[in-house]
Short mmCIF file of C-alpha atoms in Angstrom, two decimals:
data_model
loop_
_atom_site.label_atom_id
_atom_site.label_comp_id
_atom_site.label_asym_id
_atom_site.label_seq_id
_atom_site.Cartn_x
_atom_site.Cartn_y
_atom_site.Cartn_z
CA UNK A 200 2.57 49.17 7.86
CA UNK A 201 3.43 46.86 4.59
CA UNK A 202 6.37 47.80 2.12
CA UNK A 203 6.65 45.99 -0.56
CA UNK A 204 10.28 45.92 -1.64
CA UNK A 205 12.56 43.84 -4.48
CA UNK A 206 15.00 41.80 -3.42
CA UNK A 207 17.98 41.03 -5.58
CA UNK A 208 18.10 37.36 -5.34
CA UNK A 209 20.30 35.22 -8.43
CA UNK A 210 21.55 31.60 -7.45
CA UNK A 211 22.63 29.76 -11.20
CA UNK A 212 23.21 25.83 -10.43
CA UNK A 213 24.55 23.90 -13.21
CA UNK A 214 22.13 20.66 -13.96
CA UNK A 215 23.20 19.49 -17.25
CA UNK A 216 23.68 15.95 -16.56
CA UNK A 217 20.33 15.38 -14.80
CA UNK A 218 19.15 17.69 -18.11
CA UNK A 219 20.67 14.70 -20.39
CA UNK A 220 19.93 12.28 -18.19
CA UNK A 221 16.62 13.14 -18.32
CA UNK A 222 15.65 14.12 -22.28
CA UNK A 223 17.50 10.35 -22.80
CA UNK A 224 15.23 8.84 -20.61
CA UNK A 225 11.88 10.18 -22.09
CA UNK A 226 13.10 9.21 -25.32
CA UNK A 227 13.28 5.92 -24.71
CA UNK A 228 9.89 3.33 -25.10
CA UNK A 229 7.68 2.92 -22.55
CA UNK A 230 7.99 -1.42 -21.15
CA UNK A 231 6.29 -2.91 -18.32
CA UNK A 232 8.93 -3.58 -16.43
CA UNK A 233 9.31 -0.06 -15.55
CA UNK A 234 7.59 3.00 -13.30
CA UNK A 235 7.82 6.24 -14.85
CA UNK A 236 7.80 9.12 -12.55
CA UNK A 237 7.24 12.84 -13.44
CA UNK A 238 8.49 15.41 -12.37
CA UNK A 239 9.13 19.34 -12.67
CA UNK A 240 11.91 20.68 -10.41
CA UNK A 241 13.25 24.98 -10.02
CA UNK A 242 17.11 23.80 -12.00
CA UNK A 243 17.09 27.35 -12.87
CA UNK A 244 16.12 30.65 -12.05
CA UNK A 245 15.29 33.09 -8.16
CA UNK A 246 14.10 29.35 -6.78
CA UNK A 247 17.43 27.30 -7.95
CA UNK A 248 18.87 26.16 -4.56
CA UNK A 249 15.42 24.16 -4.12
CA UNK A 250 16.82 22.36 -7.12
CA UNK A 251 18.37 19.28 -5.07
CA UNK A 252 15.37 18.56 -4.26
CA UNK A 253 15.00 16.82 -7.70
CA UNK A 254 18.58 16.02 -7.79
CA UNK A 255 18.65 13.95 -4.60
CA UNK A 256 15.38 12.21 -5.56
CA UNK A 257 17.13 10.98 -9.32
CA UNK A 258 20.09 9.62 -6.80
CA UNK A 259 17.93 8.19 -4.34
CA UNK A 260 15.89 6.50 -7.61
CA UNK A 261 19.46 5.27 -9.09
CA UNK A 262 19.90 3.26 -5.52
CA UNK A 263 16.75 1.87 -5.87
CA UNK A 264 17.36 0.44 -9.54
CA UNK A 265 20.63 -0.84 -8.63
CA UNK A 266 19.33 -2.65 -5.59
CA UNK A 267 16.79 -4.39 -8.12
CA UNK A 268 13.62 -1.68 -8.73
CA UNK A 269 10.40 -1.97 -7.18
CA UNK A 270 8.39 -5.27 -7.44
CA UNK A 271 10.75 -6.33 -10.49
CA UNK A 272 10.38 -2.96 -11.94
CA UNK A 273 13.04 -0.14 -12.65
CA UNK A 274 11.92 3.06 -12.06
CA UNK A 275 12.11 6.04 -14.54
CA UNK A 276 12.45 9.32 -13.32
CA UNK A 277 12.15 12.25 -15.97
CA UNK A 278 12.87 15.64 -14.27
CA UNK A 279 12.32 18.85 -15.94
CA UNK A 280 13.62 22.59 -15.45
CA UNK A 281 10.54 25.28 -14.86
CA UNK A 282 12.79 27.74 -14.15
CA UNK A 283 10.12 28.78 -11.15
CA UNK A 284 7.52 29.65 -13.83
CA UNK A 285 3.87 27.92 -13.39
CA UNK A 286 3.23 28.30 -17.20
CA UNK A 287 6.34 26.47 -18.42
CA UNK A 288 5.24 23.96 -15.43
CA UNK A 289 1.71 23.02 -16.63
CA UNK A 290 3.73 22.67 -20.64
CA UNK A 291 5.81 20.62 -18.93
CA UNK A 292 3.37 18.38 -17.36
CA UNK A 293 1.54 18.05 -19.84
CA UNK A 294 4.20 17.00 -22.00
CA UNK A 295 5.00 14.40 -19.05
CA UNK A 296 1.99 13.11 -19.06
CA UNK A 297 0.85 13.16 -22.89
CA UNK A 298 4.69 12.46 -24.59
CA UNK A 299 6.22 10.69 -21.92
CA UNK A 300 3.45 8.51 -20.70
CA UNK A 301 4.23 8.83 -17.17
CA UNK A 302 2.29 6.52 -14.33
CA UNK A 303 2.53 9.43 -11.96
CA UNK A 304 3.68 13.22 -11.00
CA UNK A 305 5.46 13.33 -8.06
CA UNK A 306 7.67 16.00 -5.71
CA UNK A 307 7.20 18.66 -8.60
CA UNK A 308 8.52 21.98 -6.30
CA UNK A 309 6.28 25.04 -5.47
CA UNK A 310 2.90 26.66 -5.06
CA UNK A 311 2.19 28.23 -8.12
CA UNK A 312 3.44 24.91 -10.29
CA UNK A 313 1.47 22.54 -8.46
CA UNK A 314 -2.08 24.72 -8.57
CA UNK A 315 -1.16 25.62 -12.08
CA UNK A 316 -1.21 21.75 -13.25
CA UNK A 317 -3.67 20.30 -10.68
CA UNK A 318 -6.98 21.02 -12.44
CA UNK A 319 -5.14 19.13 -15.77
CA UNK A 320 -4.02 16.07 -13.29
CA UNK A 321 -7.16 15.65 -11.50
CA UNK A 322 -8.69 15.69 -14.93
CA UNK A 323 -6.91 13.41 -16.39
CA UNK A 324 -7.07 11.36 -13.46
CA UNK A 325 -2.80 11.43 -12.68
CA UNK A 326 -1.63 11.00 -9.24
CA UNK A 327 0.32 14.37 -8.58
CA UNK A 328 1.48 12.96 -5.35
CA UNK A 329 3.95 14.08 -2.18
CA UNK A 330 4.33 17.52 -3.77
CA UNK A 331 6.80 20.15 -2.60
CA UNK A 332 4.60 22.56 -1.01
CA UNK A 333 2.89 23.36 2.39
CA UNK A 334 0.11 25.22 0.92
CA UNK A 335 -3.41 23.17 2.38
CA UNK A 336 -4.56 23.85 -0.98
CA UNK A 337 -2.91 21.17 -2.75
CA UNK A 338 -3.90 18.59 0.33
CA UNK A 339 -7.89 18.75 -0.20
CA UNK A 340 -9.17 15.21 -0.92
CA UNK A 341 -12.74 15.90 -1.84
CA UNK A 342 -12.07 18.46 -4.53
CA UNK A 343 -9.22 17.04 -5.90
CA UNK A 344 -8.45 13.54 -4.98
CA UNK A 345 -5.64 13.23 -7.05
CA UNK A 346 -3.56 15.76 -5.29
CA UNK A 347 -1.94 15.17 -2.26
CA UNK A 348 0.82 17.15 -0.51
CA UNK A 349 3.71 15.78 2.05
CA UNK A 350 5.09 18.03 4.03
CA UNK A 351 3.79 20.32 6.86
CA UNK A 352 1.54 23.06 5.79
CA UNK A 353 2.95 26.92 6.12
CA UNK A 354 -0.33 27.93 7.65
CA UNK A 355 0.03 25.76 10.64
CA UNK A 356 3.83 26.47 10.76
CA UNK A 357 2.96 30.18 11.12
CA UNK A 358 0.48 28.61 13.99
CA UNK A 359 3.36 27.24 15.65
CA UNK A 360 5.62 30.53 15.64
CA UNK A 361 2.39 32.70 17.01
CA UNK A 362 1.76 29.92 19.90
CA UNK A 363 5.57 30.07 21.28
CA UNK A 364 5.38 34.16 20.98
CA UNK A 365 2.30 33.85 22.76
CA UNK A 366 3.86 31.14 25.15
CA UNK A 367 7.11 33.02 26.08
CA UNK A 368 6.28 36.85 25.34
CA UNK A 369 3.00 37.79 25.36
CA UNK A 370 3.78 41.55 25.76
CA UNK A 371 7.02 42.05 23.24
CA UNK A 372 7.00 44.15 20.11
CA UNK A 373 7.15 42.20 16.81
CA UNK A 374 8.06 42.98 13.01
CA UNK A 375 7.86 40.86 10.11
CA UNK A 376 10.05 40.39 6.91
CA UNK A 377 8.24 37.64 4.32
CA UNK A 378 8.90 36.80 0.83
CA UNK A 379 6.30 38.35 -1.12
CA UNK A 380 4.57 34.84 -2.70
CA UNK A 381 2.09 32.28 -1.56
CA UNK A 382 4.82 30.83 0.59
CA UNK A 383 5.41 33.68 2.47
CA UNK A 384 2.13 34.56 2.65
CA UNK A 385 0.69 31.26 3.90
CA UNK A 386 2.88 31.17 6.67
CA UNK A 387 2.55 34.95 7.78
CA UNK A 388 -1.63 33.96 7.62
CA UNK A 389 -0.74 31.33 10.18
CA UNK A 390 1.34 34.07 12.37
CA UNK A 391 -1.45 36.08 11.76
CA UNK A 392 -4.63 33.42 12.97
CA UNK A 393 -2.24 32.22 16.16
CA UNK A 394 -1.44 35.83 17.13
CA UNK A 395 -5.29 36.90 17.08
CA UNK A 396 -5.06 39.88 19.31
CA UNK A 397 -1.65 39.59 19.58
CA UNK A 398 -1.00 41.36 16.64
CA UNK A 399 -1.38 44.86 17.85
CA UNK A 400 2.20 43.93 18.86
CA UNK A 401 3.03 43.14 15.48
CA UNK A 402 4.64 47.04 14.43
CA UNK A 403 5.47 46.43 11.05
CA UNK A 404 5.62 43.89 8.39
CA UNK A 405 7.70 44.15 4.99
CA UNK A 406 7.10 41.89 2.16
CA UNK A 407 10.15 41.41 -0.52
CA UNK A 408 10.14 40.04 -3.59
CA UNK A 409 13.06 38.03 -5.02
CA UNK A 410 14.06 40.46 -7.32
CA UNK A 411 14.56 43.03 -4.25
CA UNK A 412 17.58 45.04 -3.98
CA UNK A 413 16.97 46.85 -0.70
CA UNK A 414 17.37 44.05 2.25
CA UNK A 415 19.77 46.25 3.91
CA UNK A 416 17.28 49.17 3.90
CA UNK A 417 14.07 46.98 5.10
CA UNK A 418 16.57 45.42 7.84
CA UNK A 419 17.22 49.18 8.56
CA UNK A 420 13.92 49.92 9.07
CA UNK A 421 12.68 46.76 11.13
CA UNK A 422 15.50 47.45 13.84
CA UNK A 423 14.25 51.34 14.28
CA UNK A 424 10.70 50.16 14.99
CA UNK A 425 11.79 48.97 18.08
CA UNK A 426 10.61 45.52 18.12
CA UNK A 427 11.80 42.62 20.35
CA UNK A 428 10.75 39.58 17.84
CA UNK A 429 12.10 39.71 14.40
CA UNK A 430 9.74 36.71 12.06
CA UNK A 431 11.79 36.12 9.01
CA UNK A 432 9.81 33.96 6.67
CA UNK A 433 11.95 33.32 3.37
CA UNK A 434 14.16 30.59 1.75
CA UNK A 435 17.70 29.68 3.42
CA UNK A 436 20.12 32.03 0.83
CA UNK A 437 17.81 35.27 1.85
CA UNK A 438 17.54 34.25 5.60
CA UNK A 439 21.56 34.68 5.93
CA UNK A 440 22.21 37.70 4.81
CA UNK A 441 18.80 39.04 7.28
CA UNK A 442 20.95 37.37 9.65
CA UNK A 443 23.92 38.63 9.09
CA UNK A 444 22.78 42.25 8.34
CA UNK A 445 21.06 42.42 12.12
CA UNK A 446 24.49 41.52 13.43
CA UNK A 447 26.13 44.48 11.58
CA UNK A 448 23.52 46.55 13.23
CA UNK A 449 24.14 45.83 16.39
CA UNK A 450 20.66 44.56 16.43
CA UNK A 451 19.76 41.20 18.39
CA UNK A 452 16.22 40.33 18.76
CA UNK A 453 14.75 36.81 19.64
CA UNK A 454 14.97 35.47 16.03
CA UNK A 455 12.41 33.30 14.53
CA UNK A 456 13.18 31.58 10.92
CA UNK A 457 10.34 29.54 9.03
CA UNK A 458 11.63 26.10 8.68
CA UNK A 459 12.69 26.03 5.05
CA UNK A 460 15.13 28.34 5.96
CA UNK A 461 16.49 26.59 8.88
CA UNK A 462 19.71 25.11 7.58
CA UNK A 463 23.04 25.15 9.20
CA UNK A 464 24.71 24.91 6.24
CA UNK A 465 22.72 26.97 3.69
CA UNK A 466 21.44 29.54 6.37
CA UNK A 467 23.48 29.73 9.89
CA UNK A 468 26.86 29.09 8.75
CA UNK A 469 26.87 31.70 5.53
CA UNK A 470 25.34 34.28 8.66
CA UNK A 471 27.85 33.42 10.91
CA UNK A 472 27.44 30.84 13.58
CA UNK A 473 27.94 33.48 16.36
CA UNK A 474 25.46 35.97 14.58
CA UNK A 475 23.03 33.25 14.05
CA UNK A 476 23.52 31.60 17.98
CA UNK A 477 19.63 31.52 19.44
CA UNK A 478 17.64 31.69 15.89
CA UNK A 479 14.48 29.64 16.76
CA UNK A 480 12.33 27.53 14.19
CA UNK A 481 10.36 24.66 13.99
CA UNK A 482 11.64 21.53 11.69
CA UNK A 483 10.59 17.76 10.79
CA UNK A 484 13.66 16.71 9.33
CA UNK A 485 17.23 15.99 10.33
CA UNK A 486 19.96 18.97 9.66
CA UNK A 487 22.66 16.53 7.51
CA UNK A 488 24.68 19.92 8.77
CA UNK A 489 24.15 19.45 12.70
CA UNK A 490 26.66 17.61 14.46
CA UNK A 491 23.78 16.03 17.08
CA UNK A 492 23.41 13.94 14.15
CA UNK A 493 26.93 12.57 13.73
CA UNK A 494 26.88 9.11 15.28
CA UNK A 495 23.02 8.54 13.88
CA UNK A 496 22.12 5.37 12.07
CA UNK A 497 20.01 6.62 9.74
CA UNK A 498 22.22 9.90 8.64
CA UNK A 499 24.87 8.23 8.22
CA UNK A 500 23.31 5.85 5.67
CA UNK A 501 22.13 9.25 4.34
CA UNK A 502 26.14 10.30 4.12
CA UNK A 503 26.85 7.02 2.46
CA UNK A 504 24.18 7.18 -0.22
CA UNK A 505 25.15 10.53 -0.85
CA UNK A 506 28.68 9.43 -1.45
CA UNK A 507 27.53 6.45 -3.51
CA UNK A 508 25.02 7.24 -5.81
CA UNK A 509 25.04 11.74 -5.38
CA UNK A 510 28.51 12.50 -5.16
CA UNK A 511 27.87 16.89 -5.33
CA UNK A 512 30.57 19.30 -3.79
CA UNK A 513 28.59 19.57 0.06
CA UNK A 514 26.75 16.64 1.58
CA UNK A 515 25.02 19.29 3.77
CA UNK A 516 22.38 20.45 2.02
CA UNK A 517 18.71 20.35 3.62
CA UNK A 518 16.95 20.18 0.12
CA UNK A 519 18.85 17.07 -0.41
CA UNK A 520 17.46 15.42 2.78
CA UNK A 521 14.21 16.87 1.57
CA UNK A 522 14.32 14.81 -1.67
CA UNK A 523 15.47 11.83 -0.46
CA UNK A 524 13.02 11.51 2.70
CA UNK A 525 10.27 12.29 0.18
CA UNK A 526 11.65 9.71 -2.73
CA UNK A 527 12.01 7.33 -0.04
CA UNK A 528 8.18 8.09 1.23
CA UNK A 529 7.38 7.52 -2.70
CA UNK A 530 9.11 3.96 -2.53
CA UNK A 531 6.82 2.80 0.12
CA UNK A 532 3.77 3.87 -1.86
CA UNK A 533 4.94 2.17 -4.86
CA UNK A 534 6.09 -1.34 -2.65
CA UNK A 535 2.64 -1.56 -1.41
CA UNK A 536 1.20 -1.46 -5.06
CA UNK A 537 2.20 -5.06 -5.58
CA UNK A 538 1.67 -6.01 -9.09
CA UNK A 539 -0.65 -3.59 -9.34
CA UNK A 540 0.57 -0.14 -10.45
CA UNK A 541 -2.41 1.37 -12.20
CA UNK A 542 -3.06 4.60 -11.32
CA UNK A 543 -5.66 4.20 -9.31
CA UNK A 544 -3.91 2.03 -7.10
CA UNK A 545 -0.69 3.88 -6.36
CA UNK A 546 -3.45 6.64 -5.04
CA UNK A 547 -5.18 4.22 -2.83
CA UNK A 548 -1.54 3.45 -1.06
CA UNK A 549 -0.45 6.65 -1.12
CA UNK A 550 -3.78 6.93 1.38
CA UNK A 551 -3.43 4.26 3.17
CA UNK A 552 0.08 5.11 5.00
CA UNK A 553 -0.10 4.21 8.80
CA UNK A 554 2.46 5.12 10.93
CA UNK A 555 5.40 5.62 8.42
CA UNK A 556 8.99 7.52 10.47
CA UNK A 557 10.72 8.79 7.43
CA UNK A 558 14.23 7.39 8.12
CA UNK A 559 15.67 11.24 8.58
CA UNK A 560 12.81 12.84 9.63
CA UNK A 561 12.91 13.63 13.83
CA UNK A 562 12.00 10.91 16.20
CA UNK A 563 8.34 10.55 16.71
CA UNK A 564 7.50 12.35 13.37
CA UNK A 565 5.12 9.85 11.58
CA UNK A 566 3.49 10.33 7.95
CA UNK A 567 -0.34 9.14 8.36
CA UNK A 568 -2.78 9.11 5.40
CA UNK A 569 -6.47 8.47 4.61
CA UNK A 570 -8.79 8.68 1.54
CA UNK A 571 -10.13 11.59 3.88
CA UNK A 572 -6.17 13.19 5.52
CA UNK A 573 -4.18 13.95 2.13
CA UNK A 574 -1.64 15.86 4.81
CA UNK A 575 0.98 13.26 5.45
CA UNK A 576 3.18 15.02 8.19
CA UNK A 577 1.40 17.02 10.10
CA UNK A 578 4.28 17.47 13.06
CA UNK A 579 6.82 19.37 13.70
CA UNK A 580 9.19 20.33 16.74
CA UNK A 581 10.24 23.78 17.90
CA UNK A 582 14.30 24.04 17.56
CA UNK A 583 17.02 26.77 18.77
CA UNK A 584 20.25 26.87 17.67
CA UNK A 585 22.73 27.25 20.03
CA UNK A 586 25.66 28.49 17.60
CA UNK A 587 26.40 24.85 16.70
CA UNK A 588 23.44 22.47 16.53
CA UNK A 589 19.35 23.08 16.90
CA UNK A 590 18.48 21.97 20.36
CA UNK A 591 14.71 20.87 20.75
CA UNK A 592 12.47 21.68 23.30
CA UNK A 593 8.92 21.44 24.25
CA UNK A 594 6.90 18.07 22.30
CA UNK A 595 6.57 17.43 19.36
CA UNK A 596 3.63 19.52 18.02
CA UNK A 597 1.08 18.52 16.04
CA UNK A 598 0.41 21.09 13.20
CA UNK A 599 -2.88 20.07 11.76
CA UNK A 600 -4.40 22.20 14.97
CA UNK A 601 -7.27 23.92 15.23
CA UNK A 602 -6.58 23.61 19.37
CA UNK A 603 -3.13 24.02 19.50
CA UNK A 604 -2.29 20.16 20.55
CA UNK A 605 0.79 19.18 21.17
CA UNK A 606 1.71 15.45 21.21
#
């Protein structure tokens, strides 16, 4: 059973300063003592709270400058608003590219962006590199080589989710509540593939869109079917009030929540921590929000960059981390260019990463690339939260699976 529902869903961030900051910087000639980095960030519009993202990465680019650049280069970073909208993304690419005579796209946010402008990239021959998706289709090295993704991809996430229902209850009831768009849709495929026969159990599945206005009534529904495993695969805002609305009915299955919505402070915290106490998920990065965290080297050079150079009203925001560990993955790429930062070259370093540990990702998660593996991090670690910080258990899983390794 599918219902297909619309989901009222309207987050406004304010962004005028990286706006200015931004339009100034394009404006101004083109030297070369400078990188200038691309990019096309969700400011506005259903898709705003992914907006740090960008933010962080400016801030994280603003340390780097004042520390001295890259290789005796400044870097540039002109970030635009698409407002979520793939059309107004490949405009503003192209204007990137074409006006601002950018060296390289990098961390634009989304599915539909990133496919929209990859055919134009890979034409023109324009790294479009560490992008904000997990869709496999932006990681495929033969067909596009200048396209290459960063995070984990939703398919094998879903993989994960399927493997611990299969692990830990084989025989429960199951229902499904996804965000109606490639994201959601990639993962649930993953659920889907791990489940295999499993999903007879799987009694029904409701896919919202962000415009929906009837969470309470599809919440409603899941809970009468009877299920045992509730899969909630959404962004943070929408996974808190699913949360939240299960408490009210008295409803407490085992919980799972897709990773990009597994944020103490963006998801848990606005649910309630008692309502949100046992929520499972599987991560790669550090929670800034998780007390485990507190007396960690690495986040707490994360806390003082973020009250150095990105001073914004909550340091606790998982998009931030997001942006930084992938500006920071960026800064690696261009520091093994040398002197040489044709285009050509940043995409031969950006394949050639061995072994990298983002400095807030989770210990023993390592970005690996190849001229033939365009998947950087392809490992992530199956959390619960235990009303005050995500406890890990089990390895650390290797996503990239067609065998369902764990390492």
């Amino acid at each position: 059973m599918r219902i297909t529902g619309r989901l009222s869903f309207v987050l406004i961030l304010a962004y005028a300063s990286l706006g200015a900051m931004s339009q100034q910087h394009a404006e101004q000639p083109t030297t070369d003592k400078e990188i200038r980095i691309g990019n096309v960030m969700p400011y506005s519009g259903p898709l705003s709270e992914f907006g740090a993202i960008g933010q962080a990465e400016a801030a994280y680019f603003d340390m780097i400058n004042a520390r001295g650049g890259i290789n005796g280069r400044k870097i540039r970073f002109i970030s635009r608003d698409d407002n979520s909208d793939p059309a107004t993304a490949l405009e503003l690419t192209r204007n990137l590219v074409e006006t601002g005579d950018v060296h390289l796209m990098f961390g634009s946010f989304g599915t539909p962006g990133n496919l929209a402008t990859r055919w134009y990239l890979n034409e023109k021959k324009i790294p479009q590199l560490f992008v904000a998706s997990g869709d496999e289709e932006l990681s495929q090295p033969s067909a596009f080589p200048w396209t290459m993704g960063w995070q984990p991809s939703f398919r094998s996430e879903g993989r994960i989710y399927a493997n611990y229902i299969q692990t830990y209850y084989p025989r429960k009831k199951i229902v499904v509540l996804l965000q109606n768009d490639q994201f959601g849709r990639m993962l649930y495929k993953g659920v889907q593939e791990g489940l295999g026969d499993l999903n007879r159990h799987v009694l029904v599945d409701i896919a919202f869109d962000i415009a929906d206005e009837h969470l309470d009534g599809h919440v409603s529904i899941l809970k009468r079917a009877g299920a045992d495993i509730f899969i909630f695969l959404g962004v943070p805002s929408t996974a808190s009030k699913v949360i939240k609305l299960a408490a009210s009915f008295n409803w407490h299955p085992v919980f799972i929540v897709n990773d990009a919505a597994a944020s103490i402070a963006n998801a848990m915290a606005p649910a309630g921590l008692e309502n949100s106490a046992g929520v499972i998920s599987a991560v790669f990065l550090k929670d800034p929000s998780d007390p485990a965290w507190k007396d960690d080297s690495a986040m707490k050079e994360w806390f003082a960059f973020m009250d150095k150079y990105h001073q914004v009203e909550s340091t606790n925001n998982s998009a931030a981390v997001f942006g930084y560990a992938a500006a920071e993955a960026l800064t690696l790429v261009l520091k093994q260019c040398g002197d040489d930062f044709s285009r050509e070259n940043i995409m031969r370093q950006a394949a050639s990463i061995r072994g990298h540990h983002p400095s807030v990702a989770l210990p023993d998660i390592r970005m690996n690339t190849s001229p033939n593996s365009y998947l950087p991090i392809k490992q992530m670690r199956l959390v619960q939260f235990d009303g005050r910080s995500w406890q890990p258990f089990g390895d650390v899983i290797e996503t990239a699976f067609t065998e369902g390794a764990a390492r």
